[in-house]
Coordinates of N, CA and C in Angstrom, one line a residue:
G1 N 4.5 -1.7 8.9 CA 5.3 -2.4 9.7 C 4.8 -3.7 10.5
V2 N 5.4 -4.5 10.8 CA 5.3 -5.9 11.3 C 5.8 -5.4 13.1
M3 N 5.3 -5.7 13.9 CA 5.3 -5.2 15.0 C 5.9 -6.2 15.3
A4 N 6.5 -6.2 17.0 CA 7.6 -7.3 17.8 C 6.2 -8.2 18.2
G5 N 6.9 -9.8 17.5 CA 5.3 -10.6 18.1 C 4.6 -11.0 16.8
E6 N 4.8 -10.0 16.1 CA 2.8 -10.2 15.5 C 3.3 -10.9 14.2
E7 N 2.7 -11.8 13.4 CA 2.4 -12.9 12.3 C 2.3 -11.4 11.3
S8 N 2.7 -11.9 10.2 CA 2.8 -11.0 8.9 C 1.0 -10.7 8.5
K9 N 0.3 -11.9 8.3 CA -1.4 -11.6 8.6 C -2.0 -10.8 9.4
E10 N -1.6 -10.9 10.7 CA -2.2 -10.2 11.8 C -1.3 -8.6 11.6
A11 N -0.4 -8.4 11.1 CA 0.2 -7.1 10.6 C -0.8 -6.6 9.9
V12 N -1.1 -7.2 8.7 CA -1.9 -6.4 7.2 C -3.4 -6.2 8.1
M13 N -3.8 -7.3 8.3 CA -5.6 -6.8 9.3 C -5.4 -5.4 10.4
R14 N -4.0 -5.1 11.3 CA -4.1 -4.2 11.6 C -3.6 -3.0 11.1
E15 N -2.7 -3.1 10.2 CA -2.5 -1.7 8.8 C -3.5 -1.3 8.0
V16 N -4.3 -2.1 7.6 CA -5.5 -2.2 6.7 C -6.2 -1.3 8.0
L17 N -6.8 -1.7 8.7 CA -7.4 -1.1 10.0 C -7.0 0.2 10.2
E18 N -6.1 0.5 10.5 CA -5.3 1.3 11.3 C -5.2 2.6 9.9
E19 N -5.2 2.0 8.6 CA -4.7 3.0 7.4 C -6.2 3.3 7.1
T20 N -7.0 2.4 7.1 CA -8.2 2.6 6.1 C -9.8 2.8 6.7
G21 N -9.3 2.0 8.0 CA -10.6 2.0 8.7 C -11.6 0.4 8.5
L22 N -10.5 -0.1 7.0 CA -11.7 -1.5 6.9 C -11.2 -2.9 7.8
V23 N -12.0 -3.6 8.4 CA -11.9 -4.6 8.6 C -11.7 -6.1 7.4
V24 N -10.6 -6.8 7.4 CA -10.3 -7.8 6.1 C -10.1 -8.8 6.6
D25 N -10.6 -10.1 5.8 CA -9.6 -11.3 5.9 C -8.8 -11.4 5.0
V26 N -7.3 -11.3 5.4 CA -6.0 -11.5 4.4 C -5.9 -13.1 4.0
G27 N -5.9 -13.0 2.7 CA -5.9 -14.3 2.1 C -4.4 -14.4 1.5
E28 N -4.3 -14.8 0.3 CA -2.9 -15.2 0.1 C -1.5 -14.0 0.3
H29 N -0.1 -14.8 -0.4 CA 0.4 -13.2 -0.4 C 0.6 -13.4 -2.3
F30 N 0.7 -12.3 -2.3 CA 0.6 -12.1 -4.0 C 1.6 -11.3 -4.5
I31 N 3.0 -10.4 -3.7 CA 4.1 -10.0 -4.2 C 4.7 -9.4 -3.2
T32 N 6.0 -9.9 -3.5 CA 7.2 -8.9 -2.6 C 7.9 -8.0 -2.9
I33 N 8.2 -6.5 -2.9 CA 8.9 -5.3 -3.4 C 9.8 -5.1 -2.8
K34 N 11.4 -5.5 -3.0 CA 12.4 -4.7 -2.2 C 12.8 -3.9 -2.7
E35 N 13.2 -2.7 -2.0 CA 13.7 -1.6 -2.9 C 14.5 -0.9 -1.6
Y36 N 15.6 0.0 -1.9 CA 16.4 1.3 -1.4 C 15.5 2.7 -1.8
V37 N 15.3 3.0 -0.6 CA 15.0 4.1 -0.9 C 15.6 5.1 0.0
F38 N 16.5 6.5 -0.7 CA 17.5 6.8 0.0 C 18.6 6.0 0.4
S39 N 18.8 5.7 1.3 CA 19.6 5.2 2.1 C 19.1 3.8 2.7
E40 N 17.8 4.0 2.7 CA 17.4 2.8 3.8 C 16.8 1.5 2.9
F41 N 16.9 0.8 3.4 CA 16.1 -0.9 2.5 C 15.4 -1.3 3.2
Y42 N 14.1 -1.3 2.2 CA 12.6 -1.7 2.6 C 12.4 -2.9 1.5
I43 N 11.0 -3.8 2.6 CA 10.7 -4.6 2.1 C 9.0 -4.9 2.2
S44 N 8.3 -4.9 1.2 CA 7.1 -4.7 1.4 C 6.4 -5.9 0.4
H45 N 5.5 -6.3 1.8 CA 4.9 -7.7 1.0 C 3.2 -7.1 0.9
Y46 N 2.6 -7.6 -0.2 CA 1.2 -7.6 -0.5 C 0.8 -8.9 -0.6
F47 N -0.4 -8.7 0.2 CA -1.2 -10.0 0.4 C -2.4 -9.3 -0.3
L48 N -3.7 -10.4 -0.9 CA -4.5 -10.0 -1.4 C -5.9 -10.4 -0.2
C49 N -6.6 -9.3 -0.2 CA -7.4 -9.3 1.1 C -9.3 -9.5 0.7
Q50 N -10.1 -9.6 1.6 CA -11.6 -9.5 1.3 C -11.9 -8.4 2.8
V51 N -12.8 -7.6 1.8 CA -13.3 -6.6 3.4 C -14.6 -7.4 3.8
K52 N -14.2 -7.4 5.0 CA -15.7 -8.0 5.7 C -16.3 -6.9 6.6
G53 N -15.8 -5.5 6.8 CA -16.6 -5.1 7.7 C -15.6 -3.1 7.6
K54 N -16.3 -3.0 8.7 CA -15.7 -1.3 9.0 C -15.7 -0.8 10.4
G55 N -14.5 -0.1 10.2 CA -13.8 -0.1 11.8 C -13.5 1.6 12.0
E56 N -12.8 1.6 12.7 CA -12.2 3.0 12.7 C -10.8 3.2 12.1
A57 N -10.5 3.8 11.1 CA -8.9 4.2 10.6 C -8.6 5.4 12.0
S58 N -7.2 4.6 12.6 CA -6.3 5.4 13.3 C -4.9 6.0 12.5
L59 N -4.8 7.0 11.9 CA -3.9 7.6 11.4 C -2.9 8.3 12.4
T60 N -1.7 8.2 12.2 CA -0.6 8.9 13.0 C -0.7 10.4 13.0
P61 N 0.0 11.1 13.6 CA 0.1 12.3 13.4 C 1.0 13.0 12.0
T62 N 1.9 12.2 11.9 CA 2.7 12.1 10.5 C 1.7 12.2 9.2
E63 N 1.1 11.0 9.3 CA -0.1 10.9 8.3 C -1.6 12.0 8.2
I64 N -1.6 12.1 9.3 CA -2.3 13.6 9.1 C -1.7 15.0 8.9
D65 N -0.8 15.1 9.0 CA -0.1 16.4 9.2 C 0.2 16.1 7.4
H66 N 0.5 15.3 6.8 CA 0.7 15.3 5.2 C -0.9 15.3 4.4
G67 N -1.6 15.2 5.5 CA -3.1 15.1 4.5 C -3.5 13.6 4.1
M68 N -3.0 13.1 4.4 CA -3.5 11.6 4.1 C -5.2 11.6 4.6
E69 N -5.7 10.7 3.5 CA -7.2 10.8 3.8 C -7.3 9.7 3.3
P70 N -7.9 8.3 4.1 CA -8.7 7.2 3.5 C -9.7 7.6 2.5
R71 N -9.6 6.8 1.2 CA -11.2 7.0 0.3 C -10.8 5.7 -0.4
W72 N -11.7 5.1 -0.8 CA -11.8 3.8 -2.0 C -12.4 4.2 -3.7
V73 N -11.2 3.8 -4.2 CA -11.0 4.6 -5.4 C -11.1 3.0 -6.2
D74 N -11.7 2.9 -7.7 CA -11.4 1.9 -8.4 C -10.0 1.9 -8.9
I75 N -9.8 0.6 -9.5 CA -8.3 0.0 -9.7 C -8.0 1.1 -10.9
E76 N -8.6 1.2 -12.1 CA -8.0 2.2 -12.6 C -7.4 3.7 -12.7
K77 N -8.6 4.1 -11.2 CA -8.3 5.4 -10.7 C -7.3 5.4 -10.3
A78 N -6.9 4.4 -9.5 CA -5.5 4.2 -8.6 C -4.3 4.2 -9.6
I79 N -4.4 3.7 -10.6 CA -3.6 3.2 -11.7 C -2.9 4.6 -12.2
D80 N -4.3 6.1 -12.4 CA -3.9 6.7 -12.9 C -3.4 8.0 -11.8
I81 N -3.8 7.6 -10.4 CA -3.1 8.7 -9.6 C -1.7 7.9 -9.6
F82 N -1.0 6.7 -9.4 CA -0.1 6.6 -8.8 C 1.1 6.3 -10.4
S83 N 0.6 6.9 -11.2 CA 1.0 6.9 -13.0 C 2.3 8.0 -12.8
H84 N 1.2 9.0 -12.3 CA 2.5 10.1 -12.0 C 3.4 10.1 -11.2
Y85 N 4.1 9.1 -11.0 CA 5.2 9.0 -9.6 C 6.4 9.7 -10.6
S86 N 6.5 10.0 -12.1 CA 8.0 10.9 -12.0 C 7.9 12.4 -11.8
E87 N 6.3 12.9 -11.3 CA 6.4 14.2 -11.0 C 6.3 14.7 -9.4
K88 N 6.4 13.7 -8.8 CA 6.6 13.5 -7.5 C 7.7 13.5 -6.6
T89 N 7.7 14.8 -5.4 CA 9.0 14.6 -4.9 C 9.9 13.4 -4.6
P90 N 11.3 13.1 -4.4 CA 11.8 12.1 -4.3 C 11.1 11.2 -3.2
D91 N 10.6 12.1 -2.3 CA 10.5 11.2 -1.0 C 9.2 10.3 -1.6
H92 N 8.4 10.8 -2.2 CA 7.0 10.4 -2.6 C 7.0 9.5 -3.8
E93 N 8.0 9.9 -4.5 CA 8.1 9.2 -6.0 C 8.2 7.7 -6.0
S94 N 9.0 7.3 -5.0 CA 9.4 5.4 -4.9 C 7.9 5.0 -4.3
L95 N 7.4 5.6 -3.6 CA 6.2 5.3 -2.7 C 5.3 5.0 -4.1
Y96 N 4.8 5.9 -5.3 CA 4.0 6.0 -6.2 C 4.7 4.9 -7.3
L97 N 5.4 5.0 -7.1 CA 6.0 3.6 -8.4 C 6.0 2.6 -7.8
R98 N 5.9 2.3 -6.2 CA 6.2 0.8 -5.8 C 4.1 0.5 -6.3
E99 N 3.6 1.3 -5.8 CA 2.0 1.0 -5.7 C 1.5 0.9 -7.2
Y100 N 2.0 1.9 -8.2 CA 1.9 1.9 -9.7 C 2.7 0.3 -10.2
T101 N 3.3 0.0 -10.1 CA 4.4 -1.4 -9.8 C 2.9 -2.0 -9.7
V102 N 3.1 -2.4 -7.9 CA 1.6 -3.7 -8.0 C 0.8 -4.2 -8.0
L103 N 0.2 -2.7 -8.7 CA -1.3 -2.2 -9.0 C -1.1 -3.1 -10.5
N104 N -0.1 -2.8 -11.7 CA -0.4 -3.3 -13.0 C 0.2 -4.6 -12.9
K105 N 0.9 -5.5 -11.8 CA 1.1 -6.8 -11.6 C 0.1 -7.1 -11.1
Y106 N -1.2 -6.9 -10.7 CA -2.0 -7.8 -10.4 C -3.3 -7.7 -11.2
L107 N -3.0 -6.4 -12.3 CA -4.5 -6.3 -13.3 C -4.1 -7.7 -14.3
K108 N -2.0 -7.7 -14.7 CA -2.3 -9.1 -15.7 C -2.3 -10.4 -15.1
A109 N -2.3 -10.2 -13.5 CA -2.4 -11.5 -13.2 C -4.0 -11.9 -12.8
V110 N -4.6 -11.0 -12.9 CA -6.3 -11.6 -12.9 C -6.7 -11.6 -14.1
E111 N -5.9 -11.2 -15.2 CA -6.4 -11.5 -16.6 C -6.5 -12.7 -17.0

């Protein structure tokens, strides 16, 4: 999420660092996804980034409790992981479907 007073690209750099430990240069905006998850409306902006270094991830207690663990996988593996969205609980299904959609749009864009 974007914090008060923060520009979109600053938020991307902060979020990527916090969640993955990677330091990135933020490039162009790629896609925006608008969706309702239960009764909440979300707008997710995706940017193309280049990794320029490593820092330290700082997951939230909730992310840790849910067993989140940053790890790098190739795009084919990521698509496979997120393709199982219909098998997930409703609170995770939308997340998996969103990521699956974005990854496939990315592959089509770079063909």
